Tab-separated table of C-alpha atoms in Angstrom:
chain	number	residue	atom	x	y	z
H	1	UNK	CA	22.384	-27.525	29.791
H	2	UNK	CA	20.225	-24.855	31.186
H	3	UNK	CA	20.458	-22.896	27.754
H	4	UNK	CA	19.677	-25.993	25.648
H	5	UNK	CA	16.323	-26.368	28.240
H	6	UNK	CA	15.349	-22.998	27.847
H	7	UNK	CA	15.541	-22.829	24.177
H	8	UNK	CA	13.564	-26.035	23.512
H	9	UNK	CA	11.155	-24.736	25.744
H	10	UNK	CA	11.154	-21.325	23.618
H	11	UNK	CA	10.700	-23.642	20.662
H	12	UNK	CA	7.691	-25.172	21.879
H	13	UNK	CA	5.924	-22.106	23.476
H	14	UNK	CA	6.509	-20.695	19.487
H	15	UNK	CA	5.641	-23.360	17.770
H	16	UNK	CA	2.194	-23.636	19.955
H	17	UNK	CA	1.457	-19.716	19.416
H	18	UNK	CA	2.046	-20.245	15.705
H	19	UNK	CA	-0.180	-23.270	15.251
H	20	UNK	CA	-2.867	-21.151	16.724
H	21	UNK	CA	-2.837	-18.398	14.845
H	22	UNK	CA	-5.062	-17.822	11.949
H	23	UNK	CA	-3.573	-16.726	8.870
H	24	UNK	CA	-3.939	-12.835	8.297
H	25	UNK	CA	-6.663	-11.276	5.244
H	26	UNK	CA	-3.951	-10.381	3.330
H	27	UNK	CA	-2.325	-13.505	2.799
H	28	UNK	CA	-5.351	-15.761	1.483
H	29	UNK	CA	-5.473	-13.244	-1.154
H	30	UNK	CA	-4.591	-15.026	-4.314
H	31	UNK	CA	-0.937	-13.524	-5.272
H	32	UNK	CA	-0.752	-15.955	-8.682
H	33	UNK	CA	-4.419	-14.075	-9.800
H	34	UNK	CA	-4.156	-10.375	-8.744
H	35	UNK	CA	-4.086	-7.336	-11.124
H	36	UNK	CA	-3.168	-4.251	-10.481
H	37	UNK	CA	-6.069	-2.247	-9.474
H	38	UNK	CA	-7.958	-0.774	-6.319
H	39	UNK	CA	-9.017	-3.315	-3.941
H	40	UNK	CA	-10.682	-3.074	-0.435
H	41	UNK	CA	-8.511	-4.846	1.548
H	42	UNK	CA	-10.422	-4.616	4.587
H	43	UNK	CA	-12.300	-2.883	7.193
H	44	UNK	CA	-12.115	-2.408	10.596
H	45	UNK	CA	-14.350	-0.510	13.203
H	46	UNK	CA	-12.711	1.693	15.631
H	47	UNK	CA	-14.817	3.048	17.826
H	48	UNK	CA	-17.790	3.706	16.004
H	49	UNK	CA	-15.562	4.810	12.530
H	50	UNK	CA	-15.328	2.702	10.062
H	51	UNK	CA	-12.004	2.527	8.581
H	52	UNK	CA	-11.099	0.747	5.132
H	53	UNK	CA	-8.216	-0.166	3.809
H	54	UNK	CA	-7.161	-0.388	0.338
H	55	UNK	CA	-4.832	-2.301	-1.565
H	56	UNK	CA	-3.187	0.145	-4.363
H	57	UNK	CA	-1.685	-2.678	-6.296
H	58	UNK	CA	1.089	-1.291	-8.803
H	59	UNK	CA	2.325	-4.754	-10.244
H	60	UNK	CA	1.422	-8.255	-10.894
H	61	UNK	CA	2.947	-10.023	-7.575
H	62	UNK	CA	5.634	-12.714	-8.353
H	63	UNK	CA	5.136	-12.154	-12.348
H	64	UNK	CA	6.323	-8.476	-12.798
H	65	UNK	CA	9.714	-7.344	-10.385
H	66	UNK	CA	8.926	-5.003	-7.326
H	67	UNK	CA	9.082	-1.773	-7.088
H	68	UNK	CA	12.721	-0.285	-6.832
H	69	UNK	CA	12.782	1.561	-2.873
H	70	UNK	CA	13.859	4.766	-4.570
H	71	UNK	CA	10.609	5.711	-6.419
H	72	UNK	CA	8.553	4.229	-3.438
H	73	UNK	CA	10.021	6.513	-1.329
H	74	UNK	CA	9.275	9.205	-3.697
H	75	UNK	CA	5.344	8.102	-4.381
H	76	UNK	CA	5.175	8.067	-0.378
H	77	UNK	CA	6.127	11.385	0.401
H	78	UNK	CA	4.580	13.063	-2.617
H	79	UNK	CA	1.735	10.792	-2.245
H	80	UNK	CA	0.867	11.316	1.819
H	81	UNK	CA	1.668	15.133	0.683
H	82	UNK	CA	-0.604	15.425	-1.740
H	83	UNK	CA	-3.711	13.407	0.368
H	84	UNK	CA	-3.156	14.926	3.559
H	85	UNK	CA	-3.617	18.536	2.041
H	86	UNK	CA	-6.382	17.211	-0.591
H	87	UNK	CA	-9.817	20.105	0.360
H	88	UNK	CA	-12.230	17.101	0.206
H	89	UNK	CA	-9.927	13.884	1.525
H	90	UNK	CA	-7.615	15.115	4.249
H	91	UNK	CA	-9.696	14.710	7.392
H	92	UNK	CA	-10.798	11.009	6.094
H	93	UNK	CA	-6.998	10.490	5.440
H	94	UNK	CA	-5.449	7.470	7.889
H	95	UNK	CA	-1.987	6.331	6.057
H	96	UNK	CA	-0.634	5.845	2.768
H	97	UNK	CA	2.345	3.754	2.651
H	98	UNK	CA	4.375	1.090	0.871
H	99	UNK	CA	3.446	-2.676	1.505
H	100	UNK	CA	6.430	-4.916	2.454
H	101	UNK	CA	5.936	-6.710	-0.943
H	102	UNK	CA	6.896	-3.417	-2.813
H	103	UNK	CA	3.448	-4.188	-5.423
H	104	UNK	CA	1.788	-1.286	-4.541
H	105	UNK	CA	1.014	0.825	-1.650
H	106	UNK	CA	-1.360	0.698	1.128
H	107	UNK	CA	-4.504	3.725	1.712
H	108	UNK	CA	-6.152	3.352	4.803
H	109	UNK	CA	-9.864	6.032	5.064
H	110	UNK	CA	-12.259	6.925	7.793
H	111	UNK	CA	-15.786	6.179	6.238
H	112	UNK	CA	-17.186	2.492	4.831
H	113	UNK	CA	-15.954	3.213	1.310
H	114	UNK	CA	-15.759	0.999	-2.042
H	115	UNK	CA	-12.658	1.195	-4.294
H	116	UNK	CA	-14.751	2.977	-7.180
H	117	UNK	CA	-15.257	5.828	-4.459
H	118	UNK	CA	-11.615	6.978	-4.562
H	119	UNK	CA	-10.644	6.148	-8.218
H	120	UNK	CA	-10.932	9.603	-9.196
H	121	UNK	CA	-8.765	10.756	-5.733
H	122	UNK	CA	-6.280	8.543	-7.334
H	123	UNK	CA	-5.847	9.500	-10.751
H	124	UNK	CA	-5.383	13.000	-9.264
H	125	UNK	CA	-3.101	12.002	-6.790
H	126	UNK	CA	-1.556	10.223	-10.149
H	127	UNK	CA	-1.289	13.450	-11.935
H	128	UNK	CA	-0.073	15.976	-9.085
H	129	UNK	CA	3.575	13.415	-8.864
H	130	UNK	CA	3.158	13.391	-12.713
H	131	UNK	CA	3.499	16.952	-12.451
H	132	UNK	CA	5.936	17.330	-9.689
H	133	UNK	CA	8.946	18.845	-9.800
H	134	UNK	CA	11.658	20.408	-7.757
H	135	UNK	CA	12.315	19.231	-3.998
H	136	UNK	CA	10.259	16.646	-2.614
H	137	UNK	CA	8.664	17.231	0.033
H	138	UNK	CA	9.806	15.959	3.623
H	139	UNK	CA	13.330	14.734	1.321
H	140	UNK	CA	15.446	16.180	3.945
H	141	UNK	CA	17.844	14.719	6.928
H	142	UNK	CA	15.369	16.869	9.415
H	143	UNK	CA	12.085	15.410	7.714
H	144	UNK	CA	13.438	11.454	6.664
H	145	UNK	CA	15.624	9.105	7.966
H	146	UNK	CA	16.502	8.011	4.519
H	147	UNK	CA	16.197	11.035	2.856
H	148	UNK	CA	18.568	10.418	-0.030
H	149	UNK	CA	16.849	7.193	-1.255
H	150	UNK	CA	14.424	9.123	-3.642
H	151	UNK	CA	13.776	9.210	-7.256
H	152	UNK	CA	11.209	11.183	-8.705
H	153	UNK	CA	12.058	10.321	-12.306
H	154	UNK	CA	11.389	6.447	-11.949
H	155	UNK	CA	8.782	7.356	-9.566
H	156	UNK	CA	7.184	8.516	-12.178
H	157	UNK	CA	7.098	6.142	-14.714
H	158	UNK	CA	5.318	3.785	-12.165
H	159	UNK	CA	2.516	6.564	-11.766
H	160	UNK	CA	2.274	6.661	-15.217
H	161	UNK	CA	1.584	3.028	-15.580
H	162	UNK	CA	-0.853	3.236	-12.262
H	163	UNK	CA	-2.901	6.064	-14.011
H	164	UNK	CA	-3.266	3.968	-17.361
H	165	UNK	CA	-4.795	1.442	-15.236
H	166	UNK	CA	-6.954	3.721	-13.445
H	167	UNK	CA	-8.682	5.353	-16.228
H	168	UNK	CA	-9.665	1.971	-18.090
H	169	UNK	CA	-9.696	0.662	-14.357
H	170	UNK	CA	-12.879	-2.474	-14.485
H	171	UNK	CA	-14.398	-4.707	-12.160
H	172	UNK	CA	-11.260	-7.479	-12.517
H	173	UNK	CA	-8.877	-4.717	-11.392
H	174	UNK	CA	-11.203	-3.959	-8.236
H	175	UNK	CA	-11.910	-7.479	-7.230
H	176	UNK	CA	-9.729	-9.392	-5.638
H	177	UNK	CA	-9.675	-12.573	-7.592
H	178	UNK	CA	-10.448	-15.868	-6.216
């Protein structure tokens, strides 16, 4: 009886933090409209940095499949390679990383930045895993605790398709829609 109490009362402490809670930027973005493109996802203020965070969207959400884990593994550790060493990027460089979706990748910057700012960091970020090869880096059972859940092949064909849409890259693919 105690453990049926306690649980209801559980249930209703959850439900009331749940019914207060405002729904997260990310998820009154309209998923049925969005391209793949560049978007600003947001920004936050830390301190007195501004920090933005883009949305790196690789597929249509819910119309094309998501990205396999293998080659998002791959564009992550090639990707944060290749930014954290970049001579004009790497001290404004916060996280790159796979959403939970697996559409595309999150790029979070120091500075108040628009998505046409990095569009040329990208398509070289693009072309550097284009022309990878050999050991990726951090692809090791020191370095990754899922080190053998890489592939650079399919990895690239998703770059390939990213850097198409970067170089005729418009206002639709840098907007989120409404």
């Amino acid at each position: 009886m105690v453990l049926f109490l306690l649980a209801n009362q559980h249930k209703k402490i959850h439900t009331h933090t749940m019914n207060s809670m405002k729904k997260i930027a990310s998820f009154t973005v309209n998923h049925d409209r969005l391209l793949p493109g560049v978007y600003v996802s947001r920004r936050d203020t830390v301190g007195t940095e501004i920090l933005t965070t883009f949305d790196l969207r690789f597929t249509r959400p819910n119309k094309e499949p998501a990205l396999e884990t293998a080659p998002v593994h791959a564009i992550e550790h090639l990707g944060a390679t290749f930014l954290r060493n970049h001579e004009k990027w790497a001290d404004r460089v916060i996280y790159f990383g796979p959403m939970g979706c697996r559409t595309g990748f999150y790029l979070i910057l120091a500075g108040k930045l628009e998505s046409r700012d990095i569009v040329g960091l990208l398509k070289e970020m693009c072309k550097f895993i284009l022309d990878f090869s050999g050991d990726i880096p951090g692809a090791a059972p020191r370095d990754c605790g899922n080190y053998r859940d890489m592939n650079l092949d399919t990895a690239k064909y998703h770059i390939e398709r990213y850097l198409k849409m970067l170089n005729d890259i418009d206002a639709a693919h840098m907007t989120y829609p409404e």
